[in-house]
XYZ file of C-alpha atoms in Angstrom:
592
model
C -34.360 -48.851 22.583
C -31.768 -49.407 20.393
C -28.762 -47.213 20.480
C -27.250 -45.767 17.359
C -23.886 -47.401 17.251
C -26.068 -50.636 17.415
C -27.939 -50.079 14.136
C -26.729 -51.188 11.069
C -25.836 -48.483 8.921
C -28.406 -49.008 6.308
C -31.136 -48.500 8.614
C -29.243 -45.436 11.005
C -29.465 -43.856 7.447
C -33.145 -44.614 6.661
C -33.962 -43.366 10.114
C -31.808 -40.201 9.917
C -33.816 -39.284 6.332
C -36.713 -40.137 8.307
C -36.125 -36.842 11.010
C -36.773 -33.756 9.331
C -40.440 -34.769 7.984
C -40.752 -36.740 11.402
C -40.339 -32.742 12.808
C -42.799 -31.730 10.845
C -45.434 -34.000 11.978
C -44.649 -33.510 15.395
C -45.250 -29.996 14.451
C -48.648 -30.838 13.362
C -49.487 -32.963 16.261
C -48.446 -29.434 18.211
C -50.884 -27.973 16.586
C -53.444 -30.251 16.575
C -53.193 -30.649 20.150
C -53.036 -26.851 21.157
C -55.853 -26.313 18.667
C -57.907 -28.935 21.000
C -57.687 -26.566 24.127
C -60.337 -24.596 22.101
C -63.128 -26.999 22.951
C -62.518 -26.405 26.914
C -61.917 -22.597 26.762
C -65.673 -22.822 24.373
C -67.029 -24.823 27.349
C -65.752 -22.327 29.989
C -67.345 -19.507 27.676
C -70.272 -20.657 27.231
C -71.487 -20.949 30.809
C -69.278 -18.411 32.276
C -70.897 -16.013 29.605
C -73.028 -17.008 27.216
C -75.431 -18.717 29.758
C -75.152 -15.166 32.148
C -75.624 -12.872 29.754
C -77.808 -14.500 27.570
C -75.802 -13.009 24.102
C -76.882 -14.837 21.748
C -74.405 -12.668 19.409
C -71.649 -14.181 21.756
C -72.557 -17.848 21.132
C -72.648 -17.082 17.716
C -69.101 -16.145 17.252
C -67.571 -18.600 19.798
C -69.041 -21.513 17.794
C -67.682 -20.029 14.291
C -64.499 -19.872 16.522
C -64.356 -23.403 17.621
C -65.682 -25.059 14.241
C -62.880 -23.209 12.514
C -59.644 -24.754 15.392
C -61.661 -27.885 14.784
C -61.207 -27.249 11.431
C -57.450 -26.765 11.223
C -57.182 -29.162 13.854
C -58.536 -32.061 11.430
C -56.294 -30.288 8.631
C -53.362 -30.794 10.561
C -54.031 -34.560 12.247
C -54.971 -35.441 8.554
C -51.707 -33.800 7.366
C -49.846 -35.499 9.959
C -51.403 -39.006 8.813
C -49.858 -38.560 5.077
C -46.700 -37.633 6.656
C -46.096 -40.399 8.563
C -47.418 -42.394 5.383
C -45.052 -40.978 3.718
C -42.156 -41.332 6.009
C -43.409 -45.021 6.014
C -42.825 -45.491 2.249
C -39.089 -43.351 1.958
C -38.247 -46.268 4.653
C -39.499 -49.083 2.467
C -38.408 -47.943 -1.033
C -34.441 -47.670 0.609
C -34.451 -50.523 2.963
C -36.724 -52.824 0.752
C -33.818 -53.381 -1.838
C -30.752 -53.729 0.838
C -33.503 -56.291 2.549
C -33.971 -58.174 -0.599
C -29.926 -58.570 -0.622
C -29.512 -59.466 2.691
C -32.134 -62.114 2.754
C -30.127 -63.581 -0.706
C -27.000 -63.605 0.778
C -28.967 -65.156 3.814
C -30.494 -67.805 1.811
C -27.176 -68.892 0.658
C -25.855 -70.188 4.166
C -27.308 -73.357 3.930
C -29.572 -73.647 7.177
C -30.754 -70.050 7.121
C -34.581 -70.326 5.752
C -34.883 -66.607 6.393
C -36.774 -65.795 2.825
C -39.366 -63.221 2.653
C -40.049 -63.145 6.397
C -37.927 -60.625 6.292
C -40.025 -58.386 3.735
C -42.969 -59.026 5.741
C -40.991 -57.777 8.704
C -40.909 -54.715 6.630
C -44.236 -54.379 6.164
C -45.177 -54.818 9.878
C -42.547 -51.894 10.753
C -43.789 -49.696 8.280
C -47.743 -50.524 9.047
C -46.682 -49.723 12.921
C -44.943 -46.716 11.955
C -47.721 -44.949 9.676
C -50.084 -46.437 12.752
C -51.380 -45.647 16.312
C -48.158 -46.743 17.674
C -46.631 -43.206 16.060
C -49.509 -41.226 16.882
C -49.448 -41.975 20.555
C -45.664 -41.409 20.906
C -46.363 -38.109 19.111
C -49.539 -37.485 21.485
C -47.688 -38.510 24.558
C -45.430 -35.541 25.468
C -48.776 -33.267 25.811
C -50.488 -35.353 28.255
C -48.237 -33.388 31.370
C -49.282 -30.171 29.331
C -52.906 -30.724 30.209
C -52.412 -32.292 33.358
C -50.665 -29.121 34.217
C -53.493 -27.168 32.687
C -55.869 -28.476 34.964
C -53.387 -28.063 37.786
C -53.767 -24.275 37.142
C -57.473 -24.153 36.616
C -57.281 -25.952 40.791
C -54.597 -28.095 42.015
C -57.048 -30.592 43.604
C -58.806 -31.375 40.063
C -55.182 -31.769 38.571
C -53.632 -33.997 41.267
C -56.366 -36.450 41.184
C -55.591 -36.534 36.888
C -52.116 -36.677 37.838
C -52.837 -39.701 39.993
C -55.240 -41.073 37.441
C -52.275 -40.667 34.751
C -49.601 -42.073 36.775
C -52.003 -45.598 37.518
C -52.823 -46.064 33.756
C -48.860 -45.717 33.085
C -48.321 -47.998 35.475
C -51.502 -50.497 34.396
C -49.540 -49.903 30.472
C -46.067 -50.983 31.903
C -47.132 -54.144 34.027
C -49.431 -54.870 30.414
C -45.619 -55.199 28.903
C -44.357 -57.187 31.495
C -47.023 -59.980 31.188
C -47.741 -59.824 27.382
C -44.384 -59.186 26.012
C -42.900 -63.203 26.345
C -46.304 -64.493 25.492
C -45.983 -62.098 21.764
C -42.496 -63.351 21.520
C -42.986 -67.128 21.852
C -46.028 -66.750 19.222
C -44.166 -64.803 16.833
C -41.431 -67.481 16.845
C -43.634 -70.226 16.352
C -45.321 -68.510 13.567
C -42.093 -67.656 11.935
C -41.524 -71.605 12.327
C -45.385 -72.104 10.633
C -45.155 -69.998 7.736
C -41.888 -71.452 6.696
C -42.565 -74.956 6.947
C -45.731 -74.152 5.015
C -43.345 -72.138 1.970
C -41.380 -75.524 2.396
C -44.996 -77.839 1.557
C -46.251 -75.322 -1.022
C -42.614 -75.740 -2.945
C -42.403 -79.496 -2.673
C -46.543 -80.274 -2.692
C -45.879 -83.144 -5.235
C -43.292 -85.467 -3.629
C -46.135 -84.695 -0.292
C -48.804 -85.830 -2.135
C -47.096 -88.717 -3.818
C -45.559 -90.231 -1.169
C -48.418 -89.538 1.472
C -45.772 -87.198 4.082
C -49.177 -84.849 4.190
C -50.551 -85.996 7.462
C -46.940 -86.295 9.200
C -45.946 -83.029 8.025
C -49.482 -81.101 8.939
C -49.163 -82.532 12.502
C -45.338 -80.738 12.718
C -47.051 -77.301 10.989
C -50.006 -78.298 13.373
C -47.708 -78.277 15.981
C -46.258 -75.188 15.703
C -49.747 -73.254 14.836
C -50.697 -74.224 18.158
C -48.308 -72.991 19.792
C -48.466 -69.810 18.101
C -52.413 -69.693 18.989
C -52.015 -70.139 22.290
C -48.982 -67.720 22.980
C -51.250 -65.375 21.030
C -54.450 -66.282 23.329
C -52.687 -66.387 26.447
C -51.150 -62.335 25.559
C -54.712 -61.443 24.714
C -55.900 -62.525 27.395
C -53.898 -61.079 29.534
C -53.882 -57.772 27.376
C -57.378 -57.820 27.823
C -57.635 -57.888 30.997
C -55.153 -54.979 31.334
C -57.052 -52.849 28.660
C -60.742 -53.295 30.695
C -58.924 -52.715 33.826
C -57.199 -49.460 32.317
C -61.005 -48.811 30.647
C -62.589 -48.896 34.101
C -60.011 -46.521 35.653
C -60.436 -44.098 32.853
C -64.385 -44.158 33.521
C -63.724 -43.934 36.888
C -61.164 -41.460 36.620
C -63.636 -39.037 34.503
C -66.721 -39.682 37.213
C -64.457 -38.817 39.723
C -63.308 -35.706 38.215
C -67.100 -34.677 37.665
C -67.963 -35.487 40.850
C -65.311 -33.672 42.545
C -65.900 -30.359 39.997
C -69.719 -30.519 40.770
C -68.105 -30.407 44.854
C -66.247 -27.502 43.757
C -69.269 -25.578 42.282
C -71.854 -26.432 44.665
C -69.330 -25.058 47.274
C -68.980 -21.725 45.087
C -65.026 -22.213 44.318
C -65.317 -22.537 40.687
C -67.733 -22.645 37.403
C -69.723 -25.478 36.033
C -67.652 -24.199 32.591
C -64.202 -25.310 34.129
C -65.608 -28.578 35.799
C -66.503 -29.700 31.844
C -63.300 -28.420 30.670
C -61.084 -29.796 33.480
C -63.206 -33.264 32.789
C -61.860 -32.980 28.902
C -58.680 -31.986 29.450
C -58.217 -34.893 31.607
C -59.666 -37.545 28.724
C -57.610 -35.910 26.619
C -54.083 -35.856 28.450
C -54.975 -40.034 29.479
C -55.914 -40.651 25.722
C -52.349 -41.783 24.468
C -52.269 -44.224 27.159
C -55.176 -46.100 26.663
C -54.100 -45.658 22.762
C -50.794 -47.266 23.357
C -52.302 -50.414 25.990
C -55.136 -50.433 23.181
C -52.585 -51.281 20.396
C -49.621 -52.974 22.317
C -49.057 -56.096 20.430
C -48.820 -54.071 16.539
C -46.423 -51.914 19.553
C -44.886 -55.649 20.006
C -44.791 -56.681 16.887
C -43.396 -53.397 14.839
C -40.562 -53.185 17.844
C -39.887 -57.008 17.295
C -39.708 -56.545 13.341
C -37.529 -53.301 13.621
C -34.747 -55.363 15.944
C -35.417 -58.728 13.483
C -34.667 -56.387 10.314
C -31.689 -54.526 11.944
C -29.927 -58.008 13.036
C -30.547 -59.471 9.931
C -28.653 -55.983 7.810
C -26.242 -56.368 10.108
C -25.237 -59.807 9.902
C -25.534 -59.518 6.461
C -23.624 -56.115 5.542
C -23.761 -54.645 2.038
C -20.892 -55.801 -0.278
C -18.618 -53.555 -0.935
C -19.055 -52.094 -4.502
C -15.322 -53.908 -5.809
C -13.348 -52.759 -8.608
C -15.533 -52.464 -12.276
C -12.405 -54.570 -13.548
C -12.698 -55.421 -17.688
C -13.626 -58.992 -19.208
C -11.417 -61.751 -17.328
C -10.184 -64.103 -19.815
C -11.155 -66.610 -17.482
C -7.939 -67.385 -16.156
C -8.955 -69.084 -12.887
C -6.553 -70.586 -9.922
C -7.656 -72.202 -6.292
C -4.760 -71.495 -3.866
C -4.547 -73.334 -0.822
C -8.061 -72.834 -0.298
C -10.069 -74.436 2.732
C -13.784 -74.076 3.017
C -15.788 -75.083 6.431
C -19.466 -75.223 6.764
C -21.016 -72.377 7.990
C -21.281 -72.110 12.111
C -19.319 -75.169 12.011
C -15.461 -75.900 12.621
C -16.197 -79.369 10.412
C -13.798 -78.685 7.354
C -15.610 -80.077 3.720
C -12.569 -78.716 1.470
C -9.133 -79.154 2.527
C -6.057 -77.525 1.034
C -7.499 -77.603 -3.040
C -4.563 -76.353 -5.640
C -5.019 -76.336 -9.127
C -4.819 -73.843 -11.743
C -7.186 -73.582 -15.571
C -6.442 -71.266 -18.501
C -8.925 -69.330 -20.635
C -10.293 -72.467 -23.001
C -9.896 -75.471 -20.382
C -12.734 -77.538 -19.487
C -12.554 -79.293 -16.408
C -14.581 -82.513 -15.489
C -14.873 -82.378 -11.674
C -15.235 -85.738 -10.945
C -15.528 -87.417 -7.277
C -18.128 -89.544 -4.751
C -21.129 -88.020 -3.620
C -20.199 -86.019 -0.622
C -16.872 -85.229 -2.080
C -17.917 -81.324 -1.911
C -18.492 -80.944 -5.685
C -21.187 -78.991 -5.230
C -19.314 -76.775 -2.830
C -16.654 -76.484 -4.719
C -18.852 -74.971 -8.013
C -20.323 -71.923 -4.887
C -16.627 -71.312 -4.494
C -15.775 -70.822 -7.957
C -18.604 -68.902 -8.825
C -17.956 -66.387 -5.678
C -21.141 -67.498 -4.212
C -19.389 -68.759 -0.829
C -16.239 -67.555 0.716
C -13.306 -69.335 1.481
C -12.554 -69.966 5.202
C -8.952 -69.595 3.867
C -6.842 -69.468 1.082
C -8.263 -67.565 -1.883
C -10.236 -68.328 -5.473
C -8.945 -66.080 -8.256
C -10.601 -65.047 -11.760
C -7.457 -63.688 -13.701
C -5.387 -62.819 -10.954
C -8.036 -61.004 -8.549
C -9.662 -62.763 -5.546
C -13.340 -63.061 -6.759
C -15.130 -61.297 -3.931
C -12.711 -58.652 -5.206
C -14.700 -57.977 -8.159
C -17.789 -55.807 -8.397
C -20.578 -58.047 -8.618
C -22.869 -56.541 -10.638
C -19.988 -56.549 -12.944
C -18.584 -60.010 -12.852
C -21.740 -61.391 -12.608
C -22.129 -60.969 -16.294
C -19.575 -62.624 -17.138
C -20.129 -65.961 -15.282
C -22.059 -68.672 -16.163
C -23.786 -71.153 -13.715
C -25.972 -73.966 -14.349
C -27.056 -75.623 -10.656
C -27.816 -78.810 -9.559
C -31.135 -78.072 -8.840
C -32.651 -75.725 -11.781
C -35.065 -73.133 -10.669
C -36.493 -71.042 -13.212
C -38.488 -67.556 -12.253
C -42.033 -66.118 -12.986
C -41.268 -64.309 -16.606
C -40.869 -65.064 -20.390
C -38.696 -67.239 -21.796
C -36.969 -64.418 -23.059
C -36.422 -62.622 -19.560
C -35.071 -65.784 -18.218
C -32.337 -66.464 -20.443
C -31.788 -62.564 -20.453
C -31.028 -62.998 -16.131
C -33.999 -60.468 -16.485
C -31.355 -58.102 -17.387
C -33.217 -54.500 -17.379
C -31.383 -53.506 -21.176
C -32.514 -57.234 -22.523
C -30.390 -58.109 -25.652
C -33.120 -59.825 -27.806
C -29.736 -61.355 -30.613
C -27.807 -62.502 -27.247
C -30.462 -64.341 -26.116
C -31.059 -65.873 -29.890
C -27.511 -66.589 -29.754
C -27.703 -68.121 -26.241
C -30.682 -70.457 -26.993
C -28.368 -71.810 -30.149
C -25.577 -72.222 -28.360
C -27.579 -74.630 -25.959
C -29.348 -75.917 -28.517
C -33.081 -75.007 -27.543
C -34.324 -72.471 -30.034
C -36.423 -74.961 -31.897
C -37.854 -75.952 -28.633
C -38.787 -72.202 -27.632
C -40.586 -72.011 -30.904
C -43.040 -74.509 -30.385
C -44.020 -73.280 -27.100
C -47.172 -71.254 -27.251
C -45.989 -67.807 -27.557
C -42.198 -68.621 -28.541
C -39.709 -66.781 -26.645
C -42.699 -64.518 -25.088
C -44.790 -67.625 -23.051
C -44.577 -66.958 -19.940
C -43.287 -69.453 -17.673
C -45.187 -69.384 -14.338
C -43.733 -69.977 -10.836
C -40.440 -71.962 -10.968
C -40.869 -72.036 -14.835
C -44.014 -74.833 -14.068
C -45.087 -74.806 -17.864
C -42.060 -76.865 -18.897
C -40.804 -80.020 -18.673
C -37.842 -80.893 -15.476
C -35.482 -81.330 -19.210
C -36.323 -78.116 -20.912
C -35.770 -76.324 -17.792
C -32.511 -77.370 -17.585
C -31.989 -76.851 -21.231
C -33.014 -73.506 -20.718
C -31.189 -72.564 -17.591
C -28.297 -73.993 -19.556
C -29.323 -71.504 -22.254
C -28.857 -68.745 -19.170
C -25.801 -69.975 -17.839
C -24.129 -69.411 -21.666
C -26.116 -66.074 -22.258
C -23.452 -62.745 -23.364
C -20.578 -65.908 -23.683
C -19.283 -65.722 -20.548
C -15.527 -66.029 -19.528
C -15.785 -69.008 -16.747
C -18.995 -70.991 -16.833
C -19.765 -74.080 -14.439
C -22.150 -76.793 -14.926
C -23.097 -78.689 -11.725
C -25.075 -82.135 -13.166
C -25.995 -80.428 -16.152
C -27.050 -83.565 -17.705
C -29.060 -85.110 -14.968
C -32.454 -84.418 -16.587
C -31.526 -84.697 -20.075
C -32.587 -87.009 -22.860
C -30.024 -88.090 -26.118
C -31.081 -84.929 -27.667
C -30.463 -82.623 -24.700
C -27.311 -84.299 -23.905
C -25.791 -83.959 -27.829
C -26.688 -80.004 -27.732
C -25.158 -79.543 -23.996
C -21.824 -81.242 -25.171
C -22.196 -79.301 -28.219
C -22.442 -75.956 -25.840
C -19.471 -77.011 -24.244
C -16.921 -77.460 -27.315
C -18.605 -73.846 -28.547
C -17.599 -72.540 -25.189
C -14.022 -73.659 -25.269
C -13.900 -72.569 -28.597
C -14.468 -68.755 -27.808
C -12.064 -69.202 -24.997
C -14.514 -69.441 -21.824
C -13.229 -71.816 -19.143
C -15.554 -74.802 -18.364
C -15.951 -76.836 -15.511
C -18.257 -79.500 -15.550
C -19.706 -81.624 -12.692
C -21.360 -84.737 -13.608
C -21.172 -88.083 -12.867
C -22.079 -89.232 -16.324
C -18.612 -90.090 -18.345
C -20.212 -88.761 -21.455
C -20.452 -85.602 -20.100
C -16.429 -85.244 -19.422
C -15.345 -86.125 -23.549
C -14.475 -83.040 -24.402
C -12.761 -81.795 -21.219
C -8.920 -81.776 -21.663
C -8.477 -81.635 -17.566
C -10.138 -83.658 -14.969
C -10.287 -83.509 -11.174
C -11.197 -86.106 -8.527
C -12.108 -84.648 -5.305
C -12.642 -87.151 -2.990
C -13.152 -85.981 1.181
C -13.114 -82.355 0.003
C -9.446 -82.956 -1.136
C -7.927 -83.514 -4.418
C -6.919 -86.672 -4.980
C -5.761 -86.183 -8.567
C -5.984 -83.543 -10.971
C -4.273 -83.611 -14.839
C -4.678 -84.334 -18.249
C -7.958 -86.071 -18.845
C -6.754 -89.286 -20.623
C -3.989 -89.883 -17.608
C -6.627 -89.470 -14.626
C -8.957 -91.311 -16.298
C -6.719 -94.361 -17.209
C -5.442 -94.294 -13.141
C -9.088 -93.820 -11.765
C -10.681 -96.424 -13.892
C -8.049 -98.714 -14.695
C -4.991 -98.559 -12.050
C -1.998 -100.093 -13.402
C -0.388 -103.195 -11.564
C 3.134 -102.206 -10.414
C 5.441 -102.731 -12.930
C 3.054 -102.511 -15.771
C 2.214 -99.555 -18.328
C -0.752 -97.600 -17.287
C -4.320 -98.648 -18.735
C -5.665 -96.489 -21.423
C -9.034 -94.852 -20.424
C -12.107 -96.248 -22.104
C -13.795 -94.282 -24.234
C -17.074 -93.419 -23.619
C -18.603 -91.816 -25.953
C -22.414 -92.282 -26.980
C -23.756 -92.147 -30.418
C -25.659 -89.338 -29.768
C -22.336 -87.312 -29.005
C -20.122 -88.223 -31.784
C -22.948 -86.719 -34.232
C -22.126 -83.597 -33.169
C -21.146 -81.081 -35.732
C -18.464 -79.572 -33.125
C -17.045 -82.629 -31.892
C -14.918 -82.193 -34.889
C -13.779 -78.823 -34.208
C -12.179 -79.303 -31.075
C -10.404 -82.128 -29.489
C -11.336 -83.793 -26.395
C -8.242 -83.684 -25.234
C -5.414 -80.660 -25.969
């Protein structure tokens, strides 16, 4: 049982909201159960008076007496359902959304394949909550009211319940002990199944194509295996443990029949109170056998509940920030080091360099240089293990997010478009969706005539990972996000890597309409033609910067070094047709 200081605070909160109507269904379950002692005080009635005085009257109105607490006793079980229902959905509606971040900010430590696991942790808590698992906890604390009831009615009837009760509590805690590592090793390996099968679904061509299906079905294989047979070996030992606990039950009634009909033959009591005593006693066992009968959705919701409460706490809720105005996009990398994460293994060392509002920067470097995670630094997307990255003067994680987030621009490496319109896309699905910013956007990047000849225009819907369109209109269109509102600091990580002449004239023009407005550009690319109209470049090289200046002079030192003694090299020009028939090249200057 987890102790409150050990919950994250998210879900301490959700289960503190969760109290009051929690009371009130355990006020139900009060009723329902005293409401049930009817049926045994009928049964005592009805031979102690009924049958001896033959009062047919009397029968009449203890029946209307007992169909009317069975009445209000379904009222009241029923009420306590939709309670617990309800207490289920309050849970889901405030953790579902705090999940949801958690398992983004999860996703972006590289190595953490949480995704929606997590939700369908969720639903397993909630399912178990609203469940027999809740009902028996709330049945449970009546089952030494009977048992004492039946002590009362004769002690010898209620110690051999009380016996009867304290072997099936013992049969439910030794069913814990054998099932419980058996449930945990198959819900590991199924976590392991279902996300190597969202890993196939995502990637099914390069699978197909290149014939990894049977290689990769034996690993899934593998792991469904041993999920099935963690799961068969708990059933089967759960099974055992539930006919065992059935048989006692059975057992335990006969018994208590047997040794009521002792007691009546011998004159000591009633054939009424050997009936009731024997109901009583089914009743008072009847949240054990519930619990042993629905241990593993026990397992699993208890298993789910400490999965979701390590996972909020590892992955707190940002703090809100400061709603600070528009940056300029003044932006400056002080001694900043970035390490992988759970690793010591340094991939940025010790980066300086400073941009002003209208710079673009080519970043520029070997593959494995850390260009990549250089663009989640700037963008606020990882943290620095030291040293800071600042968007006009404030660190960026000092920024509300929400807020900022409007006002950046990213185009990845690897595009992935979401389930929508083309509209909602470029929008960031933005609830308060500016229809002339997202014209304006599409312009800017140079795909509103492509938009228009798609079957419903800005309206088609996309489909999963925007699957309708083309690997270069999705990145024409992400790049169409990424400049959506005009953002202050936009980055571009390979933003020509999919694109033909045409795409490649309307990205550069993008980028010369960008530094026009003032927004600070950094591009990554390892195409020349996409760095002509930066004015800074930047060669990372081992995650540290080698050199960083005025385009023309890095250029001229990386591609043509000078001979000691000599003048430097001028840079080659590269600078395809397509380009130069841009109608902003003009406007700007590649280099300033």
């Amino acid at each position: 049982m987890q102790k409150p200081s050990d919950l994250a605070p998210e879900m301490r909160d959700a289960l503190k909201s969760g109290i009051r109507p929690m009371a009130f269904a355990a006020l139900f379950s009060f009723g329902s159960n005293l409401l049930y002692l009817a049926l045994p005080i009928y049964m005592t009635q009805v031979y102690s008076r009924v049958v001896t005085s033959h009062s047919e009257e009397t029968l009449l109105y203890l029946t209307i007496a007992v169909v009317m607490a069975f009445g209000v006793m379904t009222a009241l079980e029923e009420l306590r359902g939709r309670i617990l229902i309800k207490i289920g959905s309050m849970l889901d509606r405030r953790l579902a959304p705090r999940l949801l971040d958690a398992v983004v900010n999860a996703g972006l430590r590289a190595g953490r394949p949480v995704r929606s696991s997590a939700l369908r942790d969720l639903d397993t808590f909630r399912q178990g909550l609203a469940g027999n698992v809740t009902n028996a906890v709330l049945d449970a604390p009546w089952a030494p009211i009977f048992l004492i009831v039946i002590m009362a009615i004769d002690w010898r009837l209620g110690l051999l319940s009380l016996i009867g009760a304290v072997v099936l509590f013992g049969l439910a805690l030794f069913n814990e002990h054998l099932t419980k590592p058996a449930l945990k090793d198959a819900n590991v390996a199924g976590q392991r199944s279902y996300s190597a099968t969202d890993s196939g679904l995502r990637n099914a061509e390069v699978i197909y194509a290149m014939g990894m299906l049977p290689g990769l079905s034996k690993r899934w294989n593998r792991d469904r295996m041993a999920m099935l047979s963690a799961q068969e070996l708990a059933s089967e030992r759960g099974g055992t443990i539930q006919a065992t606990i059935r048989f006692t039950r059975q057992f335990l009634q006969v018994a208590i029949l047997a040794g009521g009909a002792v007691l009546v033959i011998e004159g000591l009591t009633g054939p009424g109170v050997m009936f009731a005593s024997m109901m009583l006693m089914a009743r008072a066992l009847a949240p054990v056998e519930r619990a042993v009968g629905s241990w593993s959705a026990i397992t699993a919701s208890r298993q789910a509940f400490e999965r979701l409460n390590s996972l909020l706490k590892e992955f707190p809720a940002p703090e809100a920030g400061m709603a600070l105005p528009r940056p300029a996009g003044r932006l400056s990398v002080e001694a900043c080091f970035y390490a992988f994460p759970a690793t010591n293994k340094a991939l940025l060392k010790n980066l300086n360099f400073a941009l002003e509002p209208g710079d673009c920067l080519g970043l520029i470097g070997p593959s494995g240089a850390g260009k990549s995670s250089l663009a989640r630094l700037l963008i606020g997307v990882a943290r620095p293990s030291s040293g800071s990255v600042r968007l006009d003067g404030a660190e960026m994680h000092s920024w509300s997010r929400s807020n900022i987030g409007r006002h950046i621009g990213y185009l990845p490496q690897d595009v992935e478009l979401f389930s929508g319109t083309v509209r909602e896309n470029i929008a960031r699905f933005a609830p308060d969706t500016n229809d002339e910013a997202v014209l304006e956007a599409a312009k800017m990047a140079g795909v509103h005539d492509l938009i228009l000849r798609l079957p419903e225009g800005y309206d088609t819907e996309l489909g999963e990972g925007g699957a309708m369109l083309s690997v270069g209109q999705r990145q024409r269109v992400a790049l169409a996000r990424a400049v959506y509102e005009k953002p202050s600091f936009v980055v571009l990580d390979e933003p020509n890597a999919s694109l033909d002449s045409e795409g490649e004239q309307a990205l550069l023009a993008a980028i010369v309409a960008l530094r026009r407005i003032g927004s600070t550009v950094v591009v990554i690319s390892h195409r020349m033609s996409a760095l002509n109209y930066s004015n800074k470049i930047l060669l990372l090289r081992d995650g540290m910067v080698e050199r960083f200046g005025p385009r023309d002079e890095v250029l001229a030192r990386v591609v043509a070094p000078a001979p000691t003694g000599a003048a430097p090299a001028a840079a080659p020009q590269q600078q395809p047709s397509a380009v130069a028939k841009a109608p902003e090249a003009k406007a700007l200057p590649a280099s300033s």
